[in-house]
XYZ file of C-alpha atoms in Angstrom:
357
model
C 21.452 13.035 -39.319
C 20.983 16.706 -38.305
C 24.767 17.015 -38.023
C 25.169 15.589 -41.533
C 22.565 17.988 -42.923
C 24.330 20.904 -41.216
C 27.664 19.974 -42.731
C 26.286 19.452 -46.231
C 24.605 22.843 -46.193
C 27.404 25.108 -45.044
C 29.033 27.444 -47.511
C 31.524 28.121 -44.790
C 33.358 24.865 -45.484
C 35.589 25.178 -48.556
C 35.587 22.381 -51.094
C 38.686 20.653 -49.732
C 37.408 20.870 -46.188
C 34.077 19.409 -47.269
C 35.903 16.506 -48.853
C 37.762 15.971 -45.581
C 34.617 16.008 -43.459
C 32.519 13.961 -45.863
C 34.824 12.061 -48.218
C 31.935 10.196 -49.840
C 29.765 13.242 -50.443
C 29.530 14.678 -53.936
C 27.115 16.901 -55.795
C 24.590 14.789 -57.677
C 24.785 15.374 -61.402
C 21.515 15.370 -63.305
C 21.306 14.522 -66.966
C 21.504 17.705 -69.022
C 18.054 19.181 -69.566
C 17.092 19.938 -73.145
C 16.286 23.651 -73.263
C 16.519 26.586 -75.592
C 20.107 27.796 -75.336
C 21.812 30.493 -77.356
C 25.562 30.503 -78.048
C 27.925 32.784 -76.166
C 31.606 33.636 -76.303
C 31.672 34.827 -72.684
C 33.319 32.305 -70.333
C 31.131 33.304 -67.369
C 27.878 32.939 -69.323
C 28.959 29.582 -70.756
C 29.776 28.343 -67.269
C 26.459 29.601 -65.921
C 24.593 27.888 -68.713
C 26.275 24.551 -68.043
C 25.518 24.895 -64.344
C 21.830 25.524 -65.052
C 21.602 22.309 -67.059
C 22.898 20.297 -64.090
C 20.090 21.266 -61.712
C 18.138 18.279 -60.431
C 14.521 18.613 -61.624
C 15.552 22.000 -62.978
C 15.529 23.727 -59.602
C 18.108 22.432 -57.124
C 21.287 20.498 -56.403
C 21.758 17.446 -54.248
C 24.676 15.880 -52.408
C 25.022 12.132 -52.084
C 26.232 10.432 -48.910
C 26.386 6.644 -48.574
C 24.146 6.282 -51.590
C 21.445 8.654 -50.335
C 20.753 12.018 -51.963
C 20.119 15.038 -49.745
C 19.011 18.515 -50.827
C 22.022 20.811 -51.098
C 20.702 24.282 -50.388
C 24.203 25.749 -50.112
C 25.261 24.652 -53.590
C 21.901 25.706 -54.992
C 22.480 29.209 -53.607
C 25.976 29.170 -55.093
C 24.308 28.525 -58.448
C 21.794 31.354 -57.963
C 24.658 33.761 -57.276
C 26.562 32.404 -60.294
C 23.567 32.934 -62.580
C 23.362 36.567 -61.476
C 27.114 37.083 -61.839
C 27.099 35.614 -65.348
C 23.913 37.520 -66.238
C 22.448 34.310 -67.581
C 20.095 31.425 -66.820
C 17.488 33.600 -65.130
C 14.728 31.040 -65.677
C 16.765 28.469 -63.763
C 17.522 31.012 -61.044
C 13.813 31.763 -60.640
C 13.001 28.083 -60.208
C 15.879 27.543 -57.777
C 14.814 30.520 -55.677
C 11.266 29.170 -55.475
C 12.648 25.801 -54.367
C 14.684 27.464 -51.629
C 11.504 29.101 -50.279
C 9.722 25.780 -49.692
C 9.061 25.330 -45.941
C 10.890 22.020 -45.600
C 13.854 23.282 -47.627
C 14.331 26.605 -45.857
C 13.859 25.095 -42.388
C 16.283 22.287 -43.151
C 18.877 24.869 -44.130
C 18.371 27.685 -41.643
C 17.004 25.742 -38.671
C 13.625 26.328 -37.040
C 14.642 29.751 -35.737
C 14.253 28.857 -32.085
C 16.331 25.928 -30.875
C 18.197 25.779 -34.177
C 19.362 28.828 -36.149
C 22.460 28.927 -38.336
C 24.262 32.202 -38.958
C 26.242 31.374 -42.093
C 23.304 29.766 -43.847
C 21.003 32.664 -42.963
C 23.514 35.214 -44.258
C 24.044 33.333 -47.484
C 20.333 32.930 -48.203
C 19.702 36.589 -47.338
C 22.315 37.645 -49.884
C 20.799 35.420 -52.556
C 17.311 36.838 -52.004
C 18.696 40.375 -52.200
C 20.548 39.561 -55.411
C 17.319 38.170 -56.873
C 15.412 41.316 -55.900
C 13.056 39.441 -53.582
C 11.607 40.477 -50.243
C 14.051 39.186 -47.622
C 11.749 40.092 -44.729
C 9.186 37.506 -45.847
C 11.060 34.833 -47.755
C 9.556 31.406 -47.228
C 7.817 32.823 -44.175
C 11.103 33.987 -42.605
C 12.303 37.525 -41.896
C 15.893 36.854 -42.915
C 17.486 40.158 -41.794
C 15.786 39.943 -38.383
C 16.789 36.288 -37.981
C 20.396 37.110 -38.832
C 20.578 40.106 -36.509
C 19.221 37.958 -33.685
C 22.295 35.744 -34.022
C 24.784 38.542 -33.351
C 26.497 38.128 -30.003
C 27.685 40.904 -27.698
C 31.175 40.870 -29.210
C 29.823 41.326 -32.732
C 30.187 37.758 -33.934
C 27.316 36.075 -35.750
C 27.035 32.664 -34.101
C 24.891 29.566 -34.500
C 22.247 28.736 -31.958
C 22.256 24.953 -32.016
C 22.369 21.828 -29.919
C 24.836 20.461 -32.463
C 27.507 23.097 -31.847
C 28.577 26.442 -33.256
C 29.911 26.127 -36.825
C 30.045 29.871 -37.462
C 33.242 31.261 -38.935
C 34.708 33.982 -41.151
C 32.704 32.900 -44.210
C 29.424 33.461 -42.410
C 30.640 36.663 -40.741
C 31.712 38.127 -44.073
C 28.499 37.156 -45.837
C 26.481 38.589 -42.949
C 28.233 41.945 -43.273
C 27.747 42.021 -47.042
C 24.082 41.003 -46.843
C 23.195 43.353 -43.980
C 25.088 46.190 -45.660
C 22.519 45.868 -48.438
C 19.608 46.382 -45.996
C 18.244 49.706 -44.774
C 19.736 49.148 -41.323
C 23.221 48.444 -42.651
C 25.863 46.186 -41.156
C 26.281 46.536 -37.362
C 29.483 48.365 -36.429
C 30.336 45.799 -33.768
C 30.110 43.002 -36.331
C 32.364 44.893 -38.720
C 34.846 45.480 -35.907
C 34.810 41.795 -35.016
C 35.808 40.728 -38.523
C 38.364 43.518 -38.888
C 39.961 42.612 -35.567
C 40.280 38.946 -36.557
C 42.986 39.849 -39.067
C 46.220 37.897 -38.765
C 49.576 39.642 -38.439
C 50.424 38.878 -42.077
C 47.356 40.734 -43.364
C 45.162 37.756 -44.201
C 42.117 36.459 -42.356
C 41.524 33.098 -40.674
C 38.640 30.768 -41.407
C 38.047 29.898 -37.744
C 37.927 32.481 -34.995
C 39.600 32.225 -31.605
C 42.396 29.837 -32.528
C 45.674 29.816 -30.608
C 47.530 30.587 -33.846
C 46.037 32.953 -36.401
C 46.427 31.254 -39.788
C 45.367 33.155 -42.881
C 43.031 31.287 -45.223
C 42.729 32.318 -48.896
C 38.991 31.634 -49.182
C 38.212 33.436 -45.940
C 40.518 36.326 -46.854
C 38.798 36.787 -50.220
C 35.371 37.084 -48.630
C 36.602 39.187 -45.716
C 38.224 41.655 -48.117
C 34.922 42.086 -49.949
C 32.982 42.483 -46.702
C 35.382 45.033 -45.240
C 35.544 47.006 -48.479
C 31.753 47.160 -48.594
C 31.542 48.396 -45.001
C 34.173 51.115 -45.324
C 37.226 49.384 -43.862
C 39.387 50.057 -46.905
C 42.765 49.633 -45.209
C 41.783 46.298 -43.715
C 40.383 45.152 -47.060
C 43.500 46.227 -48.922
C 45.698 44.325 -46.487
C 43.722 41.197 -47.268
C 44.082 41.782 -51.010
C 47.801 42.287 -50.511
C 48.018 38.950 -48.733
C 46.189 37.274 -51.618
C 48.490 38.688 -54.279
C 51.505 37.551 -52.278
C 50.134 33.996 -52.205
C 49.093 33.682 -55.843
C 50.586 30.696 -57.656
C 52.724 31.068 -60.754
C 49.826 29.732 -62.858
C 47.664 32.637 -61.678
C 45.464 30.478 -59.495
C 45.152 30.082 -55.751
C 45.429 26.989 -53.574
C 43.186 26.108 -50.652
C 44.660 26.461 -47.182
C 47.356 23.867 -46.608
C 47.534 22.900 -50.297
C 49.963 23.799 -53.043
C 48.039 23.293 -56.294
C 45.573 25.876 -57.548
C 41.880 25.024 -57.551
C 38.917 26.708 -59.233
C 36.905 27.236 -56.040
C 39.557 29.239 -54.206
C 40.691 30.944 -57.400
C 37.132 32.018 -58.175
C 36.660 33.694 -54.801
C 40.121 35.265 -54.776
C 39.828 36.549 -58.346
C 36.436 38.094 -57.617
C 37.884 39.914 -54.607
C 40.934 41.116 -56.538
C 38.980 42.410 -59.527
C 36.372 44.028 -57.282
C 39.173 45.636 -55.284
C 40.981 47.080 -58.300
C 43.932 44.647 -58.230
C 43.609 44.092 -61.959
C 47.043 42.602 -62.609
C 46.598 39.767 -60.138
C 42.889 39.559 -60.920
C 43.426 39.037 -64.631
C 45.996 36.342 -63.920
C 43.394 34.581 -61.797
C 40.783 35.051 -64.533
C 43.114 33.498 -67.108
C 43.773 30.506 -64.890
C 40.024 29.895 -64.573
C 39.549 30.082 -68.340
C 42.252 27.436 -68.752
C 40.244 25.110 -66.490
C 37.045 25.648 -68.470
C 35.936 22.860 -70.790
C 35.953 24.181 -74.344
C 34.813 23.114 -77.772
C 37.142 20.099 -77.854
C 35.418 18.609 -74.803
C 32.341 16.412 -74.811
C 29.284 18.585 -75.574
C 27.767 17.644 -72.227
C 30.534 19.324 -70.245
C 31.356 22.316 -72.436
C 31.349 25.454 -70.341
C 31.980 23.633 -67.059
C 35.074 24.459 -65.014
C 37.300 21.695 -63.677
C 38.288 21.802 -60.024
C 41.982 21.643 -60.901
C 44.458 20.870 -63.644
C 44.019 17.102 -63.300
C 40.910 17.308 -65.481
C 37.150 17.560 -65.227
C 35.486 15.441 -62.525
C 31.659 15.378 -62.400
C 31.793 14.961 -58.621
C 33.389 18.391 -58.146
C 32.256 20.106 -61.325
C 29.139 21.898 -60.099
C 30.716 23.446 -57.026
C 33.895 24.377 -58.898
C 31.948 25.958 -61.746
C 29.646 27.940 -59.439
C 32.514 29.555 -57.564
C 34.636 29.971 -60.691
C 31.866 32.068 -62.260
C 32.296 34.650 -59.494
C 35.901 35.169 -60.591
C 35.110 35.029 -64.296
C 32.519 37.789 -63.851
C 34.380 39.822 -61.225
C 31.272 41.585 -59.885
C 31.516 42.218 -56.126
C 28.944 40.503 -53.923
C 27.981 43.847 -52.411
C 26.516 45.050 -55.721
C 25.643 41.770 -57.431
C 22.179 41.793 -59.025
C 20.147 39.493 -61.241
C 18.519 42.452 -62.970
C 18.931 42.171 -66.717
C 20.109 38.556 -66.730
C 19.241 36.678 -69.921
C 16.568 34.005 -69.357
C 18.194 31.104 -71.191
C 21.138 28.896 -70.282
C 23.833 29.739 -72.880
C 26.181 27.255 -74.496
C 29.702 27.951 -75.748
C 29.799 29.154 -79.335
C 31.501 26.222 -81.069
C 31.871 25.320 -84.749
C 29.177 22.893 -85.873
C 31.834 20.381 -86.954
C 33.435 20.159 -83.489
C 33.226 16.702 -81.961
């Protein structure tokens, strides 16, 4: 079971990879919570509002495996970041952040800090706490920056300390650089060098380090470009953005590694990186493709604002994760400067005519 919990919690596994590892796992969908919601015409705010109404008990997400629901800290953090990016649903974000700080929740996600400590999860939670304006040195009883720095190896890689294996990869490395860049101590130069030196010959970045063949991954490249831009490696970041624009689909979206069809998760991350990096032509194409996947006023009221994973239509099993990552592209705010300050408290709904059914 610890291996299952590790896999369910990792941001570092893209949506398609998660489906491959755990084909029966899906985000649990709660019944929409009745709450005060004001109308909005902004796609990102509408998506954030829908996401807030899907939280289980109003404060977290779950994933279901073989009929059993497990807390999904990774997806919950995705939602917290989406609420900040969309500048909405701050009440939901506050509740979700408090849930993440519970001892059993934070330990189950990060490990106990001694025999078990997970780099990617620690980096992701650190970023979320920073975005929320919390104290990351004492979150849920954990000094997150110190824990993360303790996981840096001599070569600059942030690696897991675990009896279950090392699942660390470019997602965690990138998030670690972004999160530590936001601390007083900054991102370690060796860690920045490690990510920069992992670049493939074509300009993109791989998901997994140390492979015999360097294969660029769109999700990993999007995050690496943001991390390298934040830490001053402009040329390396621009090369990654160039790789993304060269691999954008005709519909404006981006496919996951090894796939052909665009999906909202990859498109959300890539579009965020492109807009943050000033590639507005490609970024706006990605933004438009996300809007086309968003459920509008003609959809059932319960799913309006949500973003479908792909063009095949909305699927509740993938809706929460797709919407959370799509919001990042719809908002376009870089992770390095993302903040929840000024976010509206309520969970907005799309502004639709009263007669729409």
